[in-house]
mmCIF file of C-alpha atoms in Angstrom:
data_model
loop_
_atom_site.group_PDB
_atom_site.id
_atom_site.type_symbol
_atom_site.label_atom_id
_atom_site.label_comp_id
_atom_site.label_asym_id
_atom_site.label_seq_id
_atom_site.Cartn_x
_atom_site.Cartn_y
_atom_site.Cartn_z
ATOM 1 C CA MET A 4 -55.044 35.447 -25.575
ATOM 2 C CA ALA A 5 -51.681 34.893 -23.945
ATOM 3 C CA ALA A 6 -50.107 36.951 -26.690
ATOM 4 C CA LEU A 7 -51.831 40.070 -25.414
ATOM 5 C CA GLY A 8 -49.834 42.342 -23.198
ATOM 6 C CA ALA A 9 -48.736 45.874 -22.706
ATOM 7 C CA ALA A 10 -47.085 47.729 -25.549
ATOM 8 C CA ALA A 11 -44.663 50.504 -24.777
ATOM 9 C CA PRO A 12 -46.656 53.620 -23.913
ATOM 10 C CA SER A 13 -46.269 56.591 -26.188
ATOM 11 C CA THR A 14 -45.790 58.999 -23.326
ATOM 12 C CA ALA A 15 -45.197 58.756 -19.598
ATOM 13 C CA GLY A 16 -43.449 60.563 -16.823
ATOM 14 C CA PRO A 17 -44.256 63.418 -14.507
ATOM 15 C CA ALA A 18 -46.260 65.366 -17.077
ATOM 16 C CA THR A 19 -48.595 62.452 -17.777
ATOM 17 C CA ARG A 20 -52.060 63.638 -18.732
ATOM 18 C CA ALA A 21 -55.249 61.676 -18.199
ATOM 19 C CA ILE A 22 -55.538 61.045 -21.924
ATOM 20 C CA ASP A 23 -52.039 59.596 -22.286
ATOM 21 C CA TRP A 24 -51.456 55.877 -21.986
ATOM 22 C CA GLN A 25 -49.207 55.022 -19.068
ATOM 23 C CA LEU A 26 -47.693 51.807 -17.848
ATOM 24 C CA ALA A 27 -49.142 50.295 -14.685
ATOM 25 C CA THR A 28 -47.568 47.447 -12.736
ATOM 26 C CA VAL A 29 -49.885 44.919 -11.157
ATOM 27 C CA THR A 30 -48.795 44.780 -7.512
ATOM 28 C CA ALA A 31 -51.495 42.555 -6.001
ATOM 29 C CA THR A 32 -54.607 40.589 -6.861
ATOM 30 C CA ARG A 33 -57.479 39.562 -4.614
ATOM 31 C CA ASP A 34 -60.456 37.332 -5.252
ATOM 32 C CA GLU A 35 -63.702 39.046 -4.266
ATOM 33 C CA THR A 36 -66.062 36.257 -5.377
ATOM 34 C CA PRO A 37 -65.557 33.109 -7.478
ATOM 35 C CA THR A 38 -65.878 35.217 -10.646
ATOM 36 C CA VAL A 39 -64.705 38.647 -9.545
ATOM 37 C CA ARG A 40 -61.125 39.650 -8.865
ATOM 38 C CA SER A 41 -59.503 42.917 -7.827
ATOM 39 C CA PHE A 42 -56.168 44.100 -9.166
ATOM 40 C CA THR A 43 -53.978 46.727 -7.552
ATOM 41 C CA LEU A 44 -52.173 48.787 -10.183
ATOM 42 C CA GLY A 45 -49.073 50.727 -9.270
ATOM 43 C CA LEU A 46 -49.079 53.978 -11.236
ATOM 44 C CA PRO A 47 -46.136 56.306 -10.618
ATOM 45 C CA GLY A 48 -47.517 58.932 -13.009
ATOM 46 C CA TRP A 49 -51.107 58.869 -11.738
ATOM 47 C CA THR A 50 -52.582 62.345 -11.365
ATOM 48 C CA GLY A 51 -55.201 61.294 -8.771
ATOM 49 C CA HIS A 52 -58.844 60.531 -9.323
ATOM 50 C CA ARG A 53 -62.288 61.290 -7.955
ATOM 51 C CA ALA A 54 -64.549 58.591 -6.566
ATOM 52 C CA GLY A 55 -66.688 57.223 -9.391
ATOM 53 C CA GLN A 56 -64.205 57.720 -12.200
ATOM 54 C CA HIS A 57 -62.892 54.929 -14.404
ATOM 55 C CA LEU A 58 -59.812 54.114 -16.402
ATOM 56 C CA ASP A 59 -59.314 52.593 -19.828
ATOM 57 C CA LEU A 60 -57.123 49.527 -20.098
ATOM 58 C CA ARG A 61 -55.445 48.540 -23.363
ATOM 59 C CA LEU A 62 -54.017 45.183 -24.331
ATOM 60 C CA THR A 63 -51.886 44.916 -27.453
ATOM 61 C CA ALA A 64 -50.937 41.700 -29.245
ATOM 62 C CA ALA A 65 -47.617 41.165 -31.000
ATOM 63 C CA ASP A 66 -49.256 41.760 -34.390
ATOM 64 C CA GLY A 67 -50.489 45.181 -33.287
ATOM 65 C CA TYR A 68 -54.084 44.177 -32.653
ATOM 66 C CA SER A 69 -55.263 45.997 -29.580
ATOM 67 C CA VAL A 70 -58.379 46.047 -27.505
ATOM 68 C CA GLU A 71 -59.542 48.563 -24.921
ATOM 69 C CA ARG A 72 -61.969 48.248 -22.041
ATOM 70 C CA SER A 73 -63.151 50.654 -19.362
ATOM 71 C CA TYR A 74 -62.998 49.652 -15.702
ATOM 72 C CA SER A 75 -64.282 51.632 -12.765
ATOM 73 C CA ILE A 76 -61.762 52.538 -10.100
ATOM 74 C CA ALA A 77 -62.629 50.796 -6.832
ATOM 75 C CA SER A 78 -60.158 52.487 -4.521
ATOM 76 C CA GLU A 79 -60.498 55.782 -2.712
ATOM 77 C CA PRO A 80 -58.618 58.852 -3.975
ATOM 78 C CA GLU A 81 -56.695 59.070 -0.718
ATOM 79 C CA ARG A 82 -54.436 56.209 -1.805
ATOM 80 C CA ALA A 83 -51.555 57.750 -3.703
ATOM 81 C CA GLY A 84 -49.674 56.163 -6.589
ATOM 82 C CA GLU A 85 -51.929 53.161 -6.992
ATOM 83 C CA VAL A 86 -55.504 52.248 -7.797
ATOM 84 C CA ASP A 87 -57.620 49.125 -7.502
ATOM 85 C CA ILE A 88 -59.881 47.894 -10.258
ATOM 86 C CA THR A 89 -62.354 45.064 -9.777
ATOM 87 C CA VAL A 90 -63.098 42.907 -12.797
ATOM 88 C CA GLU A 91 -65.883 40.423 -13.330
ATOM 89 C CA ARG A 92 -64.893 37.480 -15.464
ATOM 90 C CA ILE A 93 -67.166 37.392 -18.513
ATOM 91 C CA GLU A 94 -67.234 34.008 -20.257
ATOM 92 C CA GLY A 95 -66.246 34.415 -23.880
ATOM 93 C CA GLY A 96 -64.967 37.908 -23.210
ATOM 94 C CA GLU A 97 -61.792 39.152 -24.818
ATOM 95 C CA VAL A 98 -60.197 40.967 -21.898
ATOM 96 C CA SER A 99 -61.597 39.790 -18.576
ATOM 97 C CA PRO A 100 -60.581 36.093 -18.967
ATOM 98 C CA PHE A 101 -57.065 37.293 -19.808
ATOM 99 C CA LEU A 102 -56.952 39.439 -16.685
ATOM 100 C CA HIS A 103 -58.248 36.573 -14.542
ATOM 101 C CA GLU A 104 -56.188 33.715 -15.956
ATOM 102 C CA VAL A 105 -52.966 35.253 -17.149
ATOM 103 C CA VAL A 106 -52.186 38.445 -15.268
ATOM 104 C CA VAL A 107 -50.163 38.068 -12.064
ATOM 105 C CA PRO A 108 -48.343 40.551 -9.812
ATOM 106 C CA GLY A 109 -45.371 42.022 -11.621
ATOM 107 C CA ASP A 110 -47.131 42.173 -14.992
ATOM 108 C CA ARG A 111 -47.489 45.499 -16.697
ATOM 109 C CA LEU A 112 -50.623 46.883 -18.308
ATOM 110 C CA GLU A 113 -51.338 50.036 -20.269
ATOM 111 C CA VAL A 114 -53.903 52.333 -18.729
ATOM 112 C CA ARG A 115 -55.346 55.777 -19.451
ATOM 113 C CA GLY A 116 -57.184 57.914 -16.967
ATOM 114 C CA PRO A 117 -58.744 58.944 -14.732
ATOM 115 C CA ILE A 118 -61.782 59.402 -16.949
ATOM 116 C CA GLY A 119 -65.210 60.842 -16.237
ATOM 117 C CA GLY A 120 -66.541 64.092 -14.838
ATOM 118 C CA TYR A 121 -70.193 63.146 -14.480
ATOM 119 C CA PHE A 122 -70.507 59.969 -12.412
ATOM 120 C CA VAL A 123 -68.378 61.292 -9.554
ATOM 121 C CA TRP A 124 -68.961 62.098 -5.912
ATOM 122 C CA GLY A 125 -66.982 63.901 -3.263
ATOM 123 C CA ALA A 126 -67.483 65.732 0.002
ATOM 124 C CA SER A 127 -68.283 69.005 -1.787
ATOM 125 C CA LEU A 128 -71.419 67.440 -3.306
ATOM 126 C CA GLY A 129 -72.671 66.329 0.101
ATOM 127 C CA GLY A 130 -75.620 64.084 0.818
ATOM 128 C CA PRO A 131 -77.591 62.293 2.084
ATOM 129 C CA LEU A 132 -76.380 59.680 -0.326
ATOM 130 C CA LEU A 133 -78.223 56.762 -1.913
ATOM 131 C CA LEU A 134 -76.044 54.300 -3.813
ATOM 132 C CA VAL A 135 -77.805 51.729 -5.989
ATOM 133 C CA ALA A 136 -75.705 48.896 -7.374
ATOM 134 C CA GLY A 137 -76.280 45.829 -9.489
ATOM 135 C CA GLY A 138 -73.484 43.239 -9.458
ATOM 136 C CA SER A 139 -70.132 44.707 -10.448
ATOM 137 C CA GLY A 140 -71.868 48.088 -10.731
ATOM 138 C CA VAL A 141 -70.914 48.372 -7.089
ATOM 139 C CA VAL A 142 -67.304 49.127 -8.018
ATOM 140 C CA PRO A 143 -67.443 52.921 -8.526
ATOM 141 C CA LEU A 144 -69.874 53.165 -5.600
ATOM 142 C CA MET A 145 -67.322 51.328 -3.451
ATOM 143 C CA ALA A 146 -64.811 54.046 -4.305
ATOM 144 C CA MET A 147 -67.357 56.548 -2.959
ATOM 145 C CA ALA A 148 -67.968 54.494 0.211
ATOM 146 C CA ARG A 149 -64.236 54.062 0.812
ATOM 147 C CA HIS A 150 -63.626 57.759 0.175
ATOM 148 C CA ARG A 151 -66.399 58.671 2.588
ATOM 149 C CA ALA A 152 -64.971 56.406 5.306
ATOM 150 C CA ARG A 153 -61.338 57.355 4.727
ATOM 151 C CA ALA A 154 -62.133 61.068 4.881
ATOM 152 C CA GLY A 155 -64.057 60.598 8.125
ATOM 153 C CA MET A 156 -67.345 61.786 6.673
ATOM 154 C CA THR A 157 -70.608 61.026 8.462
ATOM 155 C CA ILE A 158 -72.983 61.895 5.623
ATOM 156 C CA PRO A 159 -75.968 59.508 5.923
ATOM 157 C CA THR A 160 -75.421 56.945 3.179
ATOM 158 C CA ARG A 161 -77.339 53.841 2.159
ATOM 159 C CA LEU A 162 -76.149 51.309 -0.385
ATOM 160 C CA LEU A 163 -78.846 49.180 -2.006
ATOM 161 C CA PHE A 164 -76.939 46.312 -3.546
ATOM 162 C CA SER A 165 -78.460 43.688 -5.844
ATOM 163 C CA SER A 166 -76.539 40.429 -6.271
ATOM 164 C CA ARG A 167 -77.608 37.068 -7.623
ATOM 165 C CA GLY A 168 -76.644 35.030 -4.557
ATOM 166 C CA PHE A 169 -74.912 35.399 -1.208
ATOM 167 C CA ASP A 170 -71.559 34.086 -2.474
ATOM 168 C CA GLU A 171 -71.673 36.555 -5.339
ATOM 169 C CA ILE A 172 -71.798 39.656 -3.137
ATOM 170 C CA ILE A 173 -68.713 41.638 -4.071
ATOM 171 C CA TYR A 174 -66.843 43.252 -1.125
ATOM 172 C CA ARG A 175 -69.255 41.542 1.309
ATOM 173 C CA GLU A 176 -66.974 41.498 4.354
ATOM 174 C CA GLU A 177 -65.612 44.975 3.798
ATOM 175 C CA LEU A 178 -69.139 46.327 3.413
ATOM 176 C CA GLU A 179 -70.054 44.677 6.730
ATOM 177 C CA ARG A 180 -67.100 46.395 8.372
ATOM 178 C CA LEU A 181 -67.999 49.771 6.872
ATOM 179 C CA ALA A 182 -71.596 49.389 8.070
ATOM 180 C CA ALA A 183 -70.438 48.342 11.551
ATOM 181 C CA ALA A 184 -68.399 51.513 11.971
ATOM 182 C CA GLY A 185 -71.528 53.364 13.081
ATOM 183 C CA ASP A 186 -70.755 56.492 11.064
ATOM 184 C CA GLY A 187 -74.022 56.577 9.119
ATOM 185 C CA PHE A 188 -73.255 54.025 6.412
ATOM 186 C CA GLU A 189 -75.792 51.259 5.834
ATOM 187 C CA VAL A 190 -75.945 48.387 3.374
ATOM 188 C CA ILE A 191 -79.210 46.854 2.195
ATOM 189 C CA HIS A 192 -78.819 43.681 0.150
ATOM 190 C CA THR A 193 -81.197 42.047 -2.253
ATOM 191 C CA LEU A 194 -80.466 38.575 -3.620
ATOM 192 C CA THR A 195 -82.309 37.975 -6.864
ATOM 193 C CA ARG A 196 -81.729 34.278 -7.569
ATOM 194 C CA GLN A 197 -80.830 32.397 -4.417
ATOM 195 C CA GLN A 198 -81.229 33.348 -0.790
ATOM 196 C CA PRO A 199 -79.513 31.393 1.993
ATOM 197 C CA ALA A 200 -81.622 29.829 4.746
ATOM 198 C CA GLY A 201 -82.773 32.436 7.209
ATOM 199 C CA TRP A 202 -82.131 35.339 4.809
ATOM 200 C CA THR A 203 -83.915 38.425 6.062
ATOM 201 C CA GLY A 204 -82.958 40.844 3.298
ATOM 202 C CA TYR A 205 -84.791 41.486 0.057
ATOM 203 C CA GLY A 206 -85.113 38.588 -2.383
ATOM 204 C CA ARG A 207 -86.144 40.186 -5.657
ATOM 205 C CA ARG A 208 -84.960 42.573 -8.343
ATOM 206 C CA ILE A 209 -84.780 46.227 -7.420
ATOM 207 C CA ASP A 210 -88.154 47.880 -7.953
ATOM 208 C CA GLU A 211 -89.935 51.083 -7.046
ATOM 209 C CA SER A 212 -91.387 49.900 -3.735
ATOM 210 C CA MET A 213 -87.967 48.670 -2.605
ATOM 211 C CA LEU A 214 -86.386 51.987 -3.569
ATOM 212 C CA ALA A 215 -89.151 53.855 -1.740
ATOM 213 C CA GLU A 216 -88.386 51.942 1.473
ATOM 214 C CA VAL A 217 -84.642 52.408 1.180
ATOM 215 C CA LEU A 218 -84.898 56.085 0.236
ATOM 216 C CA GLU A 219 -87.427 57.016 2.921
ATOM 217 C CA PRO A 220 -85.035 57.536 5.875
ATOM 218 C CA LEU A 221 -82.744 59.676 3.705
ATOM 219 C CA GLY A 222 -85.373 62.166 2.546
ATOM 220 C CA ALA A 223 -86.090 64.232 -0.531
ATOM 221 C CA SER A 224 -82.756 66.052 -0.669
ATOM 222 C CA THR A 225 -80.900 62.801 -1.311
ATOM 223 C CA ARG A 226 -78.270 62.568 -4.004
ATOM 224 C CA ALA A 227 -78.464 59.232 -5.832
ATOM 225 C CA TYR A 228 -75.932 57.247 -7.857
ATOM 226 C CA ALA A 229 -77.018 54.120 -9.720
ATOM 227 C CA CYS A 230 -74.623 51.814 -11.524
ATOM 228 C CA GLY A 231 -75.157 48.409 -13.032
ATOM 229 C CA PRO A 232 -76.658 46.661 -16.008
ATOM 230 C CA THR A 233 -78.661 48.987 -18.235
ATOM 231 C CA ALA A 234 -82.057 47.538 -17.310
ATOM 232 C CA LEU A 235 -81.437 47.931 -13.567
ATOM 233 C CA VAL A 236 -80.224 51.505 -13.956
ATOM 234 C CA GLU A 237 -83.251 52.444 -16.069
ATOM 235 C CA VAL A 238 -85.626 51.003 -13.477
ATOM 236 C CA ALA A 239 -83.831 52.745 -10.613
ATOM 237 C CA ALA A 240 -83.520 56.142 -12.290
ATOM 238 C CA ASN A 241 -87.142 56.233 -13.396
ATOM 239 C CA ALA A 242 -88.406 55.082 -10.004
ATOM 240 C CA LEU A 243 -86.321 57.656 -8.134
ATOM 241 C CA VAL A 244 -87.748 60.450 -10.304
ATOM 242 C CA ARG A 245 -91.265 59.220 -9.586
ATOM 243 C CA LEU A 246 -90.397 59.111 -5.881
ATOM 244 C CA GLY A 247 -89.646 62.813 -6.043
ATOM 245 C CA LEU A 248 -85.883 63.134 -6.476
ATOM 246 C CA PRO A 249 -84.986 65.901 -8.939
ATOM 247 C CA PRO A 250 -83.426 64.358 -12.082
ATOM 248 C CA ASP A 251 -80.304 66.453 -11.623
ATOM 249 C CA ARG A 252 -79.631 64.744 -8.285
ATOM 250 C CA ILE A 253 -79.651 61.307 -9.895
ATOM 251 C CA ARG A 254 -76.516 60.192 -11.683
ATOM 252 C CA THR A 255 -76.309 56.990 -13.631
ATOM 253 C CA GLU A 256 -73.754 54.715 -15.209
ATOM 254 C CA ARG A 257 -74.883 51.853 -17.443
ATOM 255 C CA PHE A 258 -72.450 49.164 -18.411
ATOM 256 C CA GLY A 259 -74.760 47.020 -20.524
ATOM 257 C CA PRO A 260 -75.357 43.314 -20.164
ATOM 258 C CA THR A 261 -71.642 42.485 -20.087
ATOM 259 C CA GLY A 262 -68.461 44.413 -19.666
ATOM 260 C CA THR A 263 -66.371 41.659 -21.349
ATOM 261 C CA MET B 19 -87.302 63.858 -19.037
ATOM 262 C CA ASP B 20 -88.581 60.957 -16.969
ATOM 263 C CA GLU B 21 -91.421 59.981 -19.271
ATOM 264 C CA ARG B 22 -89.194 60.143 -22.327
ATOM 265 C CA ILE B 23 -86.662 57.818 -20.720
ATOM 266 C CA ALA B 24 -89.498 55.508 -19.722
ATOM 267 C CA GLU B 25 -90.452 55.073 -23.377
ATOM 268 C CA MET B 26 -87.021 53.690 -24.131
ATOM 269 C CA ARG B 27 -87.416 50.920 -21.571
ATOM 270 C CA ASP B 28 -89.526 49.029 -24.095
ATOM 271 C CA ASP B 29 -86.829 49.252 -26.720
ATOM 272 C CA PRO B 30 -85.094 45.862 -26.984
ATOM 273 C CA ALA B 31 -81.949 47.641 -28.133
ATOM 274 C CA VAL B 32 -81.639 49.177 -24.659
ATOM 275 C CA ASP B 33 -80.028 45.919 -23.595
ATOM 276 C CA LEU B 34 -77.119 46.640 -25.905
ATOM 277 C CA THR B 35 -76.669 50.153 -24.639
ATOM 278 C CA VAL B 36 -74.038 51.624 -22.430
ATOM 279 C CA ASP B 37 -73.800 55.324 -21.768
ATOM 280 C CA GLY B 38 -71.534 58.225 -22.507
ATOM 281 C CA ASN B 39 -69.349 57.452 -19.510
ATOM 282 C CA ALA B 40 -68.021 54.455 -21.434
ATOM 283 C CA ILE B 41 -66.467 56.604 -24.177
ATOM 284 C CA GLY B 42 -65.055 59.272 -21.883
ATOM 285 C CA GLY B 43 -61.494 58.227 -22.633
ATOM 286 C CA MET B 44 -62.032 58.127 -26.381
ATOM 287 C CA LEU B 45 -63.678 61.566 -26.357
ATOM 288 C CA ALA B 46 -60.936 62.976 -24.139
ATOM 289 C CA THR B 47 -58.334 62.073 -26.744
ATOM 290 C CA MET B 48 -60.320 64.066 -29.323
ATOM 291 C CA PHE B 49 -61.401 67.072 -27.248
ATOM 292 C CA GLY B 50 -58.375 67.219 -24.972
ATOM 293 C CA VAL B 51 -60.568 67.372 -21.870
ATOM 294 C CA ASP B 52 -63.166 65.213 -20.238
ATOM 295 C CA VAL B 53 -66.590 65.888 -21.724
ATOM 296 C CA THR B 54 -68.703 63.263 -19.909
ATOM 297 C CA GLY B 55 -70.058 66.044 -17.698
ATOM 298 C CA SER B 56 -70.599 68.435 -20.607
ATOM 299 C CA PRO B 57 -74.087 69.277 -21.827
ATOM 300 C CA GLY B 58 -74.870 68.701 -25.472
ATOM 301 C CA GLN B 59 -77.969 69.519 -27.472
ATOM 302 C CA CYS B 60 -79.657 67.044 -29.780
ATOM 303 C CA ALA B 61 -80.101 68.653 -33.202
ATOM 304 C CA HIS B 62 -83.307 66.678 -33.740
ATOM 305 C CA CYS B 63 -85.398 67.263 -30.611
ATOM 306 C CA HIS B 64 -83.267 70.046 -29.044
ATOM 307 C CA THR B 65 -83.136 68.324 -25.661
ATOM 308 C CA VAL B 66 -79.986 69.193 -23.759
ATOM 309 C CA SER B 67 -78.466 66.253 -21.924
ATOM 310 C CA VAL B 68 -75.135 65.541 -20.313
ATOM 311 C CA VAL B 69 -72.801 63.500 -22.536
ATOM 312 C CA GLY B 70 -72.417 60.902 -19.777
ATOM 313 C CA THR B 71 -76.146 60.156 -19.979
ATOM 314 C CA MET B 72 -76.314 59.755 -23.749
ATOM 315 C CA ARG B 73 -76.996 56.255 -25.097
ATOM 316 C CA VAL B 74 -73.940 54.618 -26.574
ATOM 317 C CA TYR B 75 -73.795 51.617 -28.884
ATOM 318 C CA MET B 76 -70.237 50.406 -29.269
ATOM 319 C CA ARG B 77 -70.496 46.800 -30.371
ATOM 320 C CA GLY B 78 -70.448 47.627 -34.058
ATOM 321 C CA PRO B 79 -67.499 48.715 -36.186
ATOM 322 C CA GLY B 80 -67.968 52.266 -34.923
ATOM 323 C CA VAL B 81 -69.522 54.024 -31.974
ATOM 324 C CA VAL B 82 -73.021 55.480 -32.238
ATOM 325 C CA VAL B 83 -74.193 58.000 -29.647
ATOM 326 C CA ARG B 84 -77.933 58.578 -29.402
ATOM 327 C CA CYS B 85 -80.047 61.189 -27.642
ATOM 328 C CA PRO B 86 -81.539 59.785 -24.412
ATOM 329 C CA ALA B 87 -84.773 61.664 -25.077
ATOM 330 C CA CYS B 88 -85.584 60.952 -28.755
ATOM 331 C CA ALA B 89 -83.067 58.195 -29.635
ATOM 332 C CA GLN B 90 -81.848 60.023 -32.756
ATOM 333 C CA VAL B 91 -78.143 59.859 -33.596
ATOM 334 C CA VAL B 92 -76.135 62.659 -31.982
ATOM 335 C CA MET B 93 -72.584 61.528 -32.728
ATOM 336 C CA ARG B 94 -70.768 58.852 -34.664
ATOM 337 C CA ILE B 95 -67.150 57.873 -34.166
ATOM 338 C CA VAL B 96 -65.286 55.594 -36.560
ATOM 339 C CA LYS B 97 -61.626 54.712 -36.246
ATOM 340 C CA THR B 98 -59.774 53.794 -39.421
ATOM 341 C CA PRO B 99 -56.120 52.875 -39.892
ATOM 342 C CA THR B 100 -55.365 56.436 -40.942
ATOM 343 C CA GLY B 101 -57.508 58.450 -38.587
ATOM 344 C CA THR B 102 -60.655 58.883 -36.565
ATOM 345 C CA TYR B 103 -63.882 60.240 -38.050
ATOM 346 C CA LEU B 104 -66.026 62.198 -35.634
ATOM 347 C CA ASP B 105 -69.485 63.040 -36.975
ATOM 348 C CA VAL B 106 -71.307 65.456 -34.674
ATOM 349 C CA SER B 107 -73.949 66.513 -37.204
ATOM 350 C CA GLY B 108 -76.654 65.271 -34.827
ATOM 351 C CA ALA B 109 -75.612 67.737 -32.144
ATOM 352 C CA SER B 110 -76.332 71.438 -32.302
ATOM 353 C CA PHE B 111 -73.730 72.049 -29.606
ATOM 354 C CA VAL B 112 -71.536 70.454 -26.985
ATOM 355 C CA ARG B 113 -70.438 72.857 -24.268
ATOM 356 C CA ILE B 114 -66.874 72.200 -23.198
ATOM 357 C CA ALA B 115 -65.997 73.768 -19.867
ATOM 358 C CA ARG B 116 -63.159 76.280 -19.858
#
C-alpha cells in the first residue's frame, strides 16, 4: 500500500486536456466525519470543471501496477487552480485507505479530468432544484450547492440527505450555514440507523412518501439530481417519475455499494 | 422508461452496478471527448439512453456496459498489456456531439 504513489505524468502543462493525466499536489486535508476526509488538490493545469463532474485518480506502484478510481469533485467551479475531493474510507479498499492513512499535504497524485457531461448542473439549467443524496453521494451535490451559493443564486433548492447517524453527516456544519443564509437553500436530513435524542428529522430510508413531501414545495418543474448507492438512486429515480417529474429532468449517478 | 427500470430493481446484480458516469474518463481516452451525456441506442431493444445512465459492471477483468431498459450488453471494454479492446456490437449508434 505504501508503495503506491504518483508516477510521472505522460503530459502536462498549459495545453493539458481533460483526458491527460496531470500531477496534483495535496495542499490540505480535512476530516468531515470519522470515516470521511476531504483533500484539496492543487492543479496548475486544471481547465475548470462544472458542478457534478468527477475526476479519475491513479496510483502507481514501483512495479508498474496501477489502480484508478473516480471521485466526485466537491468544490465549486469558482475556485481556480484547485479542487476538493471528499473520500469515504472503505475497509478493505485498495485506494481509500491509502488516501486516508498515507497521503499528507505535499504529496503528489495523478489525476485526470474533469470528467462527465451528464450529471452536471449550472445556472443555465435553472431550477427549482431537488438534490437527493445518500452518504458520500452528497459530494457532487455539494459542488452544486457551493456553486449556487458562490454565484449568488437564489434558485429554490432542497437537499434531501440520507445518512446513517448524526455523526456521519458529511459537511453537516457547512450545510447548516448554507441553509441559514436565507437564500432559498434548505436541507432535510434523514438518519437511517441511529437518531439522537430529540431528533425531529426523518428516521428511515428515503422512500416515495418522503420524496413527495420534500418535492411538494418545489413543484412539478423541478430538476432533480440523485446520487448515492445504487439501491437508493433506483428508489429515488423511480419515485420521482411516479410523482410526475419528467424523466429527462431527473439525473442520476450510482456509485454502487462501495467506492473502494 | 420508468417501468422498465423498475423491473431491474429486483435484479440482485443491481447491487454490483455503477453507471456510465463511472467510466467517463476511460471512454474519453478512447473517443477523445466526454460521452457520458451522449445518447446511444441498444442494438437489442432499440431504446436510446444516455451513456451516463447505462448500467456498468466493472468488478470483473473487463468492463461490461448494459442497456438500462433491457439489460442486454451494449459495450465491452477489455484492457490488455498491448491495447484496449472496445466491443460496441451491442450498440446500433452512439451520438458524439460535434
